[in-house]
Amino acid sequence: MDHSQIDELTKKCESLVVSERMYRNICDTSDRAFIYQDFVNNTIRTISNWNYYFDFDINDEQDMINIFNYIEAEYAIAFRELLNLEKTGIENQSAVVKFKDSATWIEIITTVIYDEDRNPTDKIIRFSDITKIKNANDELTYMAYYDILTGLYNRSYFVRLLSDFLRDAEKKNDVVAILYINIDDFRKINDAFGMTVGDEVVQQFGQFLGEFKSDHVIVSHFNADSYCIAIYDPYGHRSIEVITSAIYDRLYWPFYLSNHQELILAVSIGVAEYPEAAKSSLELINCAEIVMFKAKTMGSNSLHYFDAPILHEYLQNVAIENKLKEATFSQNFILYFQPQYSIEGKKLRGFETLIRWRDNDGKMISPMQFIPIAERNGTIVPIGTWVMEESIRTYSEWRKQYDCPLILSINISAIQYAQEDFIEKILGIIKKYNIDPNEIELEITESVLIDDFKEITEKLHTLRSLGIRISLDDFGTGYSSLSYLKGLPITTLKIDKSFIDTVLFDENTKVITESIIFMVKKLGFESIAEGVETEEQYTYLESIGCDGIQGYYLNHPMPAEEIEKRVLCHL
C-alpha cells in the first residue's frame, strides 16, 4: 500500500471519528431515547437519554421485556406490536402509551430497515416524552367541549348533542324538552359584590345543575348567567316538573360563598319542546329563551311554557325594535301635548308632553309598546333627549308668542336619570331656549327610584334647588309610594287614572283618593288627577279639594299645531 492510499484511509478514519463524535453529541443532548438493534451482527444497544426513561440496561433482546413493567396494561398490546414490527414486514409504526404510576405519556416509533430480500437488517425504537403536548391537546379538547368555569358542556357542544337528541327523537317519534334558565338580577350581584363573587355564584349553581346529567339529560352553561338543560323523552324522574321542582327547592336555601357571604338566588325558566315549538336545535333553544324572558315579567322564580302567541309577540317586538333604531336615528317621532287644568275655574295650568310614533308603513305604534323596548336596548336615551329638546323648543315659541307662563311636564325614564350628564343636559336645553326652570316639571315614576334611590334622590334635590319642578306620576299603583314622599323634593303628585275610573261607585277607592288628596295638602304638594273623563268625576274631585286635572273631559292630547289653534289662541 503506497503512501497516497494510506493518507486517503487516514483521512477517512478521521472523518468517521468526527462523524461519530458529532453523532454522540447529538444523541447526548437529545431528550429522546433509542434502542438500536443490528440483526446482521446480532447486537443491541441503547442510545442517547436512556436513563431518563428507564433504570435498567439492555444487553440482549430478552432485556426488552422489562419495558413492559413501565407501561400501563391497556397499552401493552400496542407496544408488543412495535417491539416485534420486523415480523410483520412493516417499515414504520407508532403508538402513544402511558407510564405506570405517573402522568407521563410516551410516543414510541419503531423503524425497521430491510434488505432487497425483505429480511430485516436494522431496527430503531425511539422513545419521546410528549406529556406536555398531550396535556395541551387534552386541554384544547376540554375547552372545545366544556365550560371552564362550571365544568358543564359549553354552548357549541351542547347544540351538537341537542341535534343528536333531535335526530333520535325524529326517528322514534319522541319528545325533547329544553329548559332555558336565567339567574334573576345577576347584574346586581356583580355590582354589589364584584365579578369574582358573580363567577362563584355561576359556578356553584352550575355545579348543582350538573347533578341532573344523565344519558337522557344534558346540561350546559350557555353564557354569563344562563344555562340550558335538554331532556330526551321527559317523564318520570326526568320530567320537567320533577327537575324544575328540584331547582326551586334548592333555591329555597342560600349558596355559601368563599368570602363567607350567603346569597339566595332566584331564576326564571323558559320551557320549549320538540317538535311542538321548533324542529331544529337552535330554534328550540331560541323559543325557550323567548319564554324565559316572558317568565321574567311575571316576577322572580317564575316558569313559563312556550306557546304560539308568545312567539308572535316576540317577533312583533323584534320588528318594532329594528324600526325603532331607524326612527331614533332619523328622529322620526311626533310630540303630542295634553292640557292640564287647575280645577278652580278650569284655568290652563300647562301641558304634559307625550311622544307618538308613526312608522314608515303609516301605522301608529303605542308608547306602551315601544317605550319598554327603547328602555331595554338603550335608545330611550337619544329619544328622551330629543323629547326634552323638542318640547322645550316648542314651549319657548309659545311662551314668546302668547306670553303665557305655564308649566311643561316631561316624562323622564329611569335610564335617562342614570346618565351622568343628565342634569347638565337638561339645564343646557333650558338655558338654550331661555326658559324659566320653574316652568319645567319632570315627571318620575317609582321605577326611577328602584335601582339607586340615594343617587337619584340626590339628582332630584339638585334639580329642585335649581328651580325645576318634580312630579311623582302614577301615584298609588306601586307598593312603596308613601315611603318616597318623605325624602323626595316633590312639588306635584299625580293620582293614577285607575283610581279616577272607579272613584264614584267604589267606596274603598273613594276613601283612598280622599286620603291621598288630604295628605298631599298637608305635605304642601300640588295634586293632579289623571284620566278625568266626565263632569261627575270633575265635580267630585273639586268637592274634595283636588288641585288640578287632565283628561278627555276638558281636552285630549294634540299635536303642537292643534294646541295653538284650539287652546292657546283662547288665552
Coordinates of C-alpha atoms in Angstrom, one line a residue:
M1 CA 0.0 0.0 0.0
D2 CA 1.6 3.3 -1.0
H3 CA 1.6 6.5 0.9
S4 CA -1.3 8.0 -1.0
Q5 CA -3.6 5.2 -0.2
I6 CA -2.5 5.4 3.5
D7 CA -3.2 9.1 3.5
E8 CA -6.6 8.5 2.0
L9 CA -7.5 5.9 4.6
T10 CA -6.3 8.2 7.4
K11 CA -8.5 11.0 6.2
K12 CA -11.5 8.6 6.0
C13 CA -10.8 7.4 9.6
E14 CA -10.5 11.0 10.9
S15 CA -13.8 11.8 9.1
L16 CA -15.5 8.8 10.7
V17 CA -14.2 9.8 14.1
V18 CA -15.6 13.4 13.7
S19 CA -18.9 12.0 12.5
E20 CA -19.0 9.6 15.4
R21 CA -18.3 12.4 17.8
M22 CA -20.9 14.6 16.3
Y23 CA -23.4 11.7 16.3
R24 CA -22.8 11.1 20.0
N25 CA -23.1 14.8 20.9
I26 CA -26.4 15.0 19.1
C27 CA -27.7 11.9 20.9
D28 CA -26.3 13.0 24.3
T29 CA -28.2 16.3 24.1
S30 CA -31.4 14.8 22.9
D31 CA -34.3 14.3 25.3
R32 CA -35.2 11.1 23.5
A33 CA -34.0 7.5 24.0
F34 CA -33.3 4.9 21.3
I35 CA -32.9 1.2 21.1
Y36 CA -30.8 0.2 18.1
Q37 CA -30.8 -3.5 17.0
D38 CA -28.5 -4.9 14.4
F39 CA -29.9 -8.1 13.0
V40 CA -26.9 -8.8 10.8
N41 CA -24.4 -8.8 13.7
N42 CA -27.0 -9.8 16.3
T43 CA -26.2 -6.8 18.6
I44 CA -28.5 -4.5 20.5
R45 CA -27.7 -1.3 22.5
T46 CA -29.4 1.8 23.9
I47 CA -28.5 5.3 22.7
S48 CA -29.0 8.9 24.0
N49 CA -31.0 9.7 27.1
W50 CA -32.0 6.2 28.1
N51 CA -31.6 6.6 31.8
Y52 CA -34.2 9.4 31.7
Y53 CA -36.9 6.8 30.9
F54 CA -35.6 3.6 32.4
D55 CA -33.4 2.4 35.2
F56 CA -32.1 -0.9 33.6
D57 CA -29.8 -1.7 30.8
I58 CA -30.5 -3.6 27.6
N59 CA -27.7 -6.1 26.6
D60 CA -29.8 -8.6 24.6
E61 CA -33.2 -8.9 23.1
Q62 CA -34.6 -10.6 26.3
D63 CA -33.9 -7.5 28.3
M64 CA -36.5 -5.5 26.3
I65 CA -39.3 -7.4 28.1
N66 CA -38.5 -5.3 31.2
I67 CA -40.1 -2.3 29.4
F68 CA -43.5 -3.8 29.9
N69 CA -43.1 -3.2 33.6
Y70 CA -43.2 0.5 33.0
I71 CA -46.2 0.6 30.7
E72 CA -49.9 0.7 31.7
A73 CA -51.5 -2.7 30.9
E74 CA -54.0 -1.3 28.4
Y75 CA -51.1 -0.2 26.2
A76 CA -49.2 -3.4 26.4
I77 CA -50.5 -5.0 23.2
A78 CA -49.7 -1.8 21.1
F79 CA -46.2 -1.8 22.5
R80 CA -45.7 -5.6 21.7
E81 CA -46.6 -4.9 18.1
L82 CA -43.9 -2.2 17.9
L83 CA -41.4 -4.4 19.6
N84 CA -41.9 -7.2 17.0
L85 CA -42.5 -5.0 14.0
E86 CA -39.9 -6.8 11.8
K87 CA -42.2 -9.9 11.9
T88 CA -44.9 -8.1 10.0
G89 CA -42.8 -6.6 7.2
I90 CA -43.9 -3.1 8.1
E91 CA -41.3 -0.4 8.0
N92 CA -42.7 2.3 10.4
Q93 CA -45.3 2.3 13.2
S94 CA -46.0 4.4 16.2
A95 CA -48.2 4.4 19.3
V96 CA -48.7 6.6 22.4
V97 CA -48.5 4.8 25.8
K98 CA -48.8 5.9 29.4
F99 CA -46.3 5.0 32.1
K100 CA -47.5 3.3 35.3
D101 CA -47.9 5.3 38.4
S102 CA -47.2 8.7 36.7
A103 CA -48.8 11.2 34.4
T104 CA -46.1 10.6 31.8
W105 CA -47.1 10.0 28.2
I106 CA -44.6 8.5 25.8
E107 CA -44.7 8.4 22.0
I108 CA -42.9 5.2 20.6
I109 CA -41.9 5.0 17.0
T110 CA -40.3 1.8 15.5
T111 CA -38.5 1.9 12.2
V112 CA -37.2 -1.3 10.5
I113 CA -34.8 -1.4 7.6
Y114 CA -35.0 -4.4 5.2
D115 CA -32.6 -5.7 2.5
E116 CA -33.5 -6.5 -1.0
D117 CA -35.0 -9.8 0.0
R118 CA -37.1 -8.1 2.7
N119 CA -35.0 -9.5 5.5
P120 CA -34.7 -7.1 8.5
T121 CA -31.2 -5.7 8.9
D122 CA -31.7 -2.9 11.4
K123 CA -34.4 -1.7 13.8
I124 CA -34.6 1.6 15.8
I125 CA -37.2 2.1 18.6
R126 CA -37.5 5.8 19.6
F127 CA -39.0 7.0 22.9
S128 CA -40.2 10.6 23.3
D129 CA -41.8 12.3 26.3
I130 CA -44.9 14.0 24.9
T131 CA -46.6 14.7 28.2
K132 CA -46.7 18.5 27.7
I133 CA -48.0 18.1 24.2
K134 CA -50.6 15.5 25.3
N135 CA -51.8 17.7 28.2
A136 CA -52.0 20.7 25.9
N137 CA -54.1 18.8 23.4
D138 CA -56.3 17.4 26.2
E139 CA -56.8 21.0 27.5
L140 CA -57.7 22.1 24.0
T141 CA -60.1 19.2 23.7
Y142 CA -61.6 20.0 27.0
M143 CA -62.0 23.7 26.1
A144 CA -63.7 22.6 22.8
Y145 CA -66.4 20.8 24.7
Y146 CA -66.6 22.1 28.3
D147 CA -67.1 25.4 30.0
I148 CA -64.0 26.3 32.1
L149 CA -65.9 28.0 34.9
T150 CA -68.6 25.4 35.7
G151 CA -67.4 22.2 34.1
L152 CA -70.7 21.8 32.2
Y153 CA -70.9 21.5 28.4
N154 CA -70.3 24.7 26.6
R155 CA -72.8 26.3 24.2
S156 CA -71.4 24.9 21.0
Y157 CA -71.1 21.3 22.2
F158 CA -74.5 21.4 23.8
V159 CA -76.0 22.4 20.5
R160 CA -74.3 19.4 18.8
L161 CA -75.5 17.0 21.4
L162 CA -79.0 18.5 21.2
S163 CA -79.0 18.0 17.5
D164 CA -78.2 14.3 18.1
F165 CA -81.2 14.2 20.5
L166 CA -83.5 15.7 17.9
R167 CA -82.4 13.2 15.2
D168 CA -83.1 10.3 17.5
A169 CA -86.5 11.8 18.6
E170 CA -87.5 12.2 14.9
K171 CA -86.8 8.6 14.2
K172 CA -88.6 7.3 17.3
N173 CA -91.3 10.0 17.4
D174 CA -90.2 11.1 20.9
V175 CA -90.2 14.5 22.7
V176 CA -87.2 16.6 23.6
A177 CA -87.6 19.4 26.2
I178 CA -85.4 22.5 26.6
L179 CA -85.2 24.4 29.9
Y180 CA -83.6 27.8 29.5
I181 CA -82.6 29.0 33.0
N182 CA -81.5 32.6 33.8
I183 CA -80.4 33.9 37.2
D184 CA -82.6 36.9 38.1
D185 CA -80.9 40.2 38.9
F186 CA -77.4 38.8 38.2
R187 CA -76.1 42.2 37.3
K188 CA -77.0 43.4 40.8
I189 CA -74.9 40.6 42.3
N190 CA -71.9 41.6 40.2
D191 CA -72.4 45.3 41.0
A192 CA -72.8 44.7 44.8
F193 CA -70.2 42.1 45.4
G194 CA -67.9 42.1 42.4
M195 CA -67.3 39.8 39.4
T196 CA -65.3 37.3 41.5
V197 CA -68.4 36.6 43.7
G198 CA -70.5 36.6 40.5
D199 CA -68.3 33.9 39.0
E200 CA -68.5 31.8 42.1
V201 CA -72.3 32.1 42.1
V202 CA -72.4 31.0 38.4
Q203 CA -70.0 28.1 39.3
Q204 CA -71.9 26.8 42.3
F205 CA -75.3 27.0 40.6
G206 CA -73.9 25.3 37.6
Q207 CA -72.4 22.5 39.7
F208 CA -75.8 22.0 41.2
L209 CA -77.5 21.8 37.8
G210 CA -74.8 19.3 36.7
E211 CA -76.3 16.8 39.1
F212 CA -79.1 16.3 36.7
K213 CA -76.8 15.0 34.0
S214 CA -77.5 11.5 32.6
D215 CA -77.7 9.7 29.3
H216 CA -81.1 11.4 28.7
V217 CA -80.3 14.8 30.2
I218 CA -77.5 17.2 29.1
V219 CA -76.7 20.4 30.9
S220 CA -74.9 23.5 29.6
H221 CA -73.6 26.8 30.8
F222 CA -74.8 28.9 28.0
N223 CA -73.5 32.4 28.8
A224 CA -72.7 34.6 31.9
D225 CA -75.9 33.9 33.9
S226 CA -77.8 31.5 31.7
Y227 CA -77.9 27.7 31.5
C228 CA -79.7 25.2 29.2
I229 CA -80.9 21.7 30.1
A230 CA -82.1 19.3 27.3
I231 CA -84.2 16.3 28.3
Y232 CA -84.8 13.4 26.0
D233 CA -88.2 11.9 26.4
P234 CA -89.0 13.8 29.6
Y235 CA -91.0 11.6 32.0
G236 CA -90.8 10.1 35.5
H237 CA -87.7 11.2 37.5
R238 CA -86.5 13.3 34.5
S239 CA -89.8 15.1 33.8
I240 CA -89.9 18.9 33.5
E241 CA -92.0 19.1 36.7
V242 CA -89.5 17.0 38.7
I243 CA -86.4 18.9 37.6
T244 CA -87.9 22.4 37.9
S245 CA -89.3 21.5 41.3
A246 CA -85.8 20.3 42.4
I247 CA -84.3 23.6 41.2
Y248 CA -86.8 25.7 43.0
D249 CA -86.4 23.6 46.2
R250 CA -82.6 24.2 46.1
L251 CA -83.1 27.9 45.7
Y252 CA -85.0 28.0 48.9
W253 CA -81.6 27.6 50.6
P254 CA -78.7 30.1 50.3
F255 CA -75.5 29.5 48.5
Y256 CA -72.4 29.7 50.8
L257 CA -69.5 31.6 49.1
S258 CA -65.8 31.5 49.9
N259 CA -66.0 35.1 51.3
H260 CA -68.5 33.8 53.9
Q261 CA -71.3 35.6 52.1
E262 CA -74.7 33.9 51.8
L263 CA -76.8 34.5 48.8
I264 CA -80.4 33.5 48.0
L265 CA -80.8 33.2 44.2
A266 CA -83.9 33.4 42.1
V267 CA -84.2 32.1 38.5
S268 CA -86.6 32.4 35.6
I269 CA -87.2 29.4 33.4
G270 CA -88.5 29.1 29.9
V271 CA -89.6 25.7 28.6
A272 CA -90.0 24.7 24.9
E273 CA -90.5 21.2 23.5
Y274 CA -89.6 19.5 20.2
P275 CA -91.5 19.0 17.9
E276 CA -94.3 21.4 19.1
A277 CA -92.2 24.6 19.4
A278 CA -89.5 24.0 16.8
K279 CA -87.8 21.4 14.7
S280 CA -84.1 22.5 14.9
S281 CA -81.8 22.8 17.9
L282 CA -81.1 26.5 17.6
E283 CA -84.8 27.3 17.0
L284 CA -85.8 25.2 20.0
I285 CA -83.2 27.0 22.2
N286 CA -84.4 30.3 20.9
C287 CA -88.1 29.5 21.8
A288 CA -87.1 28.5 25.3
E289 CA -85.1 31.7 25.7
I290 CA -88.1 33.8 24.5
V291 CA -90.5 32.3 27.1
M292 CA -87.8 32.7 29.7
F293 CA -88.0 36.5 29.1
K294 CA -91.7 36.2 29.4
A295 CA -91.3 34.4 32.7
K296 CA -89.2 37.3 34.0
T297 CA -92.1 39.7 33.5
M298 CA -94.1 37.5 36.0
G299 CA -91.6 38.0 38.9
S300 CA -88.8 36.1 40.5
N301 CA -88.7 32.3 40.4
S302 CA -91.2 32.1 37.5
L303 CA -91.6 29.4 34.9
H304 CA -93.3 29.7 31.6
Y305 CA -94.1 27.3 28.8
F306 CA -93.8 28.1 25.1
D307 CA -96.9 28.8 23.1
A308 CA -97.5 30.4 19.7
P309 CA -98.8 33.8 20.9
I310 CA -95.6 34.4 22.8
L311 CA -93.6 33.8 19.7
H312 CA -95.8 36.1 17.7
E313 CA -95.4 38.8 20.3
Y314 CA -91.6 38.3 20.4
L315 CA -91.3 38.5 16.6
Q316 CA -93.5 41.6 16.6
N317 CA -91.3 43.3 19.2
V318 CA -88.2 42.4 17.2
A319 CA -89.7 44.0 14.1
I320 CA -90.5 47.1 16.2
E321 CA -87.0 47.2 17.7
N322 CA -85.5 47.2 14.2
K323 CA -87.8 50.0 13.1
L324 CA -87.2 51.9 16.3
K325 CA -83.4 52.1 15.8
E326 CA -84.0 53.6 12.4
A327 CA -86.6 56.0 13.7
T328 CA -84.2 57.1 16.5
F329 CA -81.5 57.8 14.0
S330 CA -83.8 59.9 11.8
Q331 CA -85.8 61.4 14.8
N332 CA -89.0 60.2 13.2
F333 CA -91.3 60.9 16.1
I334 CA -94.2 63.3 16.9
L335 CA -94.9 65.2 20.1
Y336 CA -98.4 65.5 21.4
F337 CA -99.3 67.8 24.3
Q338 CA -102.1 67.0 26.8
P339 CA -103.5 70.1 28.5
Q340 CA -103.6 70.2 32.3
Y341 CA -106.1 72.5 34.1
S342 CA -106.5 73.9 37.6
I343 CA -109.7 72.6 39.0
E344 CA -110.7 76.1 40.2
G345 CA -112.1 77.9 37.2
K346 CA -110.8 75.3 34.8
K347 CA -107.8 77.6 34.1
L348 CA -105.0 76.2 31.9
R349 CA -102.1 75.0 34.1
G350 CA -99.8 73.7 31.4
F351 CA -99.1 70.6 29.2
E352 CA -97.8 67.1 29.6
T353 CA -95.5 66.1 26.7
L354 CA -96.4 62.8 25.1
I355 CA -94.4 61.1 22.4
R356 CA -96.0 59.4 19.4
W357 CA -94.5 57.3 16.6
R358 CA -95.9 56.5 13.2
D359 CA -93.7 54.0 11.4
N360 CA -92.8 54.1 7.7
D361 CA -95.9 52.0 6.9
G362 CA -98.1 54.7 8.4
K363 CA -99.0 52.6 11.4
M364 CA -99.2 54.3 14.8
I365 CA -97.2 52.3 17.4
S366 CA -98.3 52.8 21.0
P367 CA -95.7 54.2 23.5
M368 CA -96.8 51.4 25.8
Q369 CA -95.3 49.1 23.2
F370 CA -92.2 50.8 22.0
I371 CA -91.0 52.7 25.2
P372 CA -90.2 49.4 27.1
I373 CA -88.3 48.2 24.0
A374 CA -86.4 51.5 23.9
E375 CA -85.5 51.2 27.6
R376 CA -84.2 47.6 27.0
N377 CA -82.0 48.5 24.0
G378 CA -80.8 51.9 25.2
T379 CA -82.5 54.0 22.5
I380 CA -84.5 55.7 25.2
V381 CA -81.5 58.0 25.9
P382 CA -81.4 59.6 22.5
I383 CA -85.2 59.5 22.3
G384 CA -85.6 61.1 25.7
T385 CA -83.0 63.8 24.8
W386 CA -85.0 64.6 21.6
V387 CA -88.2 64.8 23.6
M388 CA -86.7 67.3 26.1
E389 CA -85.2 69.4 23.3
E390 CA -88.2 69.5 21.0
S391 CA -90.8 70.0 23.7
I392 CA -88.9 72.9 25.4
R393 CA -88.2 74.4 22.0
T394 CA -91.9 74.3 21.2
Y395 CA -92.8 75.7 24.6
S396 CA -90.3 78.5 24.2
E397 CA -92.0 79.6 21.0
W398 CA -95.5 79.5 22.7
R399 CA -94.0 81.5 25.6
K400 CA -92.8 84.2 23.3
Q401 CA -95.9 84.3 21.0
Y402 CA -98.7 84.0 23.7
D403 CA -96.8 85.5 26.7
C404 CA -98.2 82.6 28.8
P405 CA -96.2 81.4 31.8
L406 CA -97.4 77.8 32.0
I407 CA -95.9 74.5 33.2
L408 CA -94.4 72.0 30.8
S409 CA -94.3 68.4 32.1
I410 CA -91.8 66.0 30.6
N411 CA -91.7 62.3 31.4
I412 CA -88.2 61.0 32.2
S413 CA -87.2 57.4 32.3
A414 CA -85.0 55.7 34.9
I415 CA -82.3 55.1 32.3
Q416 CA -82.1 58.8 31.5
Y417 CA -81.8 59.8 35.2
A418 CA -78.9 57.3 35.5
Q419 CA -76.9 59.1 32.8
E420 CA -74.0 61.0 34.4
D421 CA -74.6 64.1 32.2
F422 CA -78.4 64.2 32.7
I423 CA -78.5 67.3 34.9
E424 CA -76.1 69.1 32.6
K425 CA -78.1 68.1 29.6
I426 CA -81.5 69.3 30.8
L427 CA -80.0 72.6 32.2
G428 CA -78.3 73.2 28.8
I429 CA -81.5 72.8 26.9
I430 CA -83.4 75.1 29.3
K431 CA -80.7 77.7 29.0
K432 CA -80.5 77.4 25.2
Y433 CA -84.2 78.3 24.9
N434 CA -84.1 80.9 27.7
I435 CA -86.9 79.2 29.8
D436 CA -87.5 79.8 33.5
P437 CA -86.7 76.5 35.2
N438 CA -89.8 76.9 37.4
E439 CA -91.9 76.4 34.3
I440 CA -90.3 72.9 33.6
E441 CA -91.7 69.9 35.5
L442 CA -90.0 66.5 35.3
E443 CA -92.3 63.5 35.8
I444 CA -90.9 60.4 37.5
T445 CA -92.4 57.1 38.5
E446 CA -91.4 54.7 41.2
S447 CA -89.3 52.7 38.7
V448 CA -86.8 55.6 38.6
L449 CA -86.1 55.1 42.3
I450 CA -85.7 51.3 42.5
D451 CA -82.1 50.8 41.3
D452 CA -80.3 53.5 43.2
F453 CA -82.6 55.5 45.4
K454 CA -79.8 57.5 47.0
E455 CA -78.1 58.7 43.8
I456 CA -81.4 59.5 42.0
T457 CA -82.7 61.4 45.1
E458 CA -79.5 63.5 45.2
K459 CA -80.0 64.4 41.5
L460 CA -83.7 65.3 42.1
H461 CA -82.6 67.6 45.0
T462 CA -80.1 69.3 42.7
L463 CA -82.7 69.8 40.0
R464 CA -85.2 71.2 42.6
S465 CA -82.6 73.6 44.0
L466 CA -82.2 75.0 40.5
G467 CA -86.0 75.6 40.3
I468 CA -87.1 72.7 38.2
R469 CA -90.4 71.1 39.5
I470 CA -90.6 67.4 40.3
S471 CA -93.9 65.4 39.8
L472 CA -94.5 61.8 41.1
D473 CA -96.5 60.1 38.4
D474 CA -98.9 57.1 38.7
F475 CA -99.1 57.5 42.5
G476 CA -100.8 54.7 44.3
T477 CA -100.1 51.9 41.8
G478 CA -96.8 50.8 43.4
Y479 CA -96.0 49.2 46.7
S480 CA -93.9 51.9 48.4
S481 CA -95.1 55.2 47.2
L482 CA -95.8 56.6 50.7
S483 CA -92.2 56.0 51.7
Y484 CA -91.0 58.1 48.9
L485 CA -93.0 61.2 49.9
K486 CA -90.8 61.7 52.9
G487 CA -87.4 62.2 51.3
L488 CA -88.1 63.3 47.8
P489 CA -88.3 67.0 46.7
I490 CA -91.7 66.6 45.1
T491 CA -93.8 69.5 44.1
T492 CA -96.7 67.7 42.4
L493 CA -98.3 64.3 42.9
K494 CA -100.4 62.7 40.2
I495 CA -103.3 60.4 41.1
D496 CA -103.4 57.5 38.7
K497 CA -106.3 57.0 36.3
S498 CA -107.2 53.6 37.8
F499 CA -108.5 55.5 40.9
I500 CA -110.5 58.0 39.0
D501 CA -112.2 55.3 36.9
T502 CA -113.9 53.8 39.9
V503 CA -113.9 56.6 42.4
L504 CA -117.7 57.4 42.0
F505 CA -119.0 54.0 42.7
D506 CA -116.3 52.1 44.7
E507 CA -116.3 53.1 48.4
N508 CA -112.7 51.9 49.0
T509 CA -111.4 53.8 46.1
K510 CA -113.2 56.9 47.3
V511 CA -111.6 56.6 50.8
I512 CA -108.1 56.1 49.3
T513 CA -108.5 59.1 46.9
E514 CA -109.8 61.4 49.6
S515 CA -107.0 60.3 51.9
I516 CA -104.3 61.0 49.2
I517 CA -105.6 64.5 48.5
F518 CA -105.8 65.3 52.2
M519 CA -102.3 64.0 52.8
V520 CA -100.9 65.9 49.7
K521 CA -102.4 69.2 51.0
K522 CA -100.8 68.6 54.4
L523 CA -97.4 68.0 52.8
G524 CA -97.7 71.1 50.7
F525 CA -97.8 69.3 47.3
E526 CA -100.0 70.0 44.3
S527 CA -102.4 67.2 43.3
I528 CA -103.4 66.4 39.8
A529 CA -105.9 63.7 38.8
E530 CA -105.3 61.8 35.6
G531 CA -107.9 60.4 33.2
V532 CA -110.8 62.7 34.2
E533 CA -113.4 61.9 31.5
T534 CA -116.8 63.1 32.9
E535 CA -118.3 66.1 34.6
E536 CA -119.3 63.9 37.6
Q537 CA -115.7 63.0 38.2
Y538 CA -114.6 66.6 37.8
T539 CA -117.3 67.8 40.3
Y540 CA -116.4 65.1 42.8
L541 CA -112.6 66.0 42.6
E542 CA -113.5 69.6 43.0
S543 CA -115.5 68.9 46.1
I544 CA -112.6 67.0 47.8
G545 CA -110.1 69.7 47.1
C546 CA -108.1 68.3 44.2
D547 CA -105.9 71.0 42.7
G548 CA -105.8 70.0 39.0
I549 CA -107.0 67.6 36.4
Q550 CA -106.1 66.2 33.0
G551 CA -108.2 64.0 30.8
Y552 CA -110.7 63.9 27.9
Y553 CA -113.3 65.8 29.9
L554 CA -111.6 69.1 29.1
N555 CA -109.2 68.2 26.3
H556 CA -107.4 65.2 24.8
P557 CA -103.7 65.1 23.7
M558 CA -103.0 67.1 20.5
P559 CA -100.0 67.9 18.2
A560 CA -98.5 71.3 18.6
E561 CA -100.4 73.0 15.8
E562 CA -103.7 71.9 17.2
I563 CA -102.7 73.1 20.7
E564 CA -102.2 76.5 19.1
K565 CA -105.5 76.6 17.3
R566 CA -107.7 75.1 20.0
V567 CA -106.1 76.0 23.3
L568 CA -103.5 78.8 23.2
C569 CA -105.5 81.1 20.9
H570 CA -108.2 81.4 23.6
L571 CA -105.8 82.6 26.4

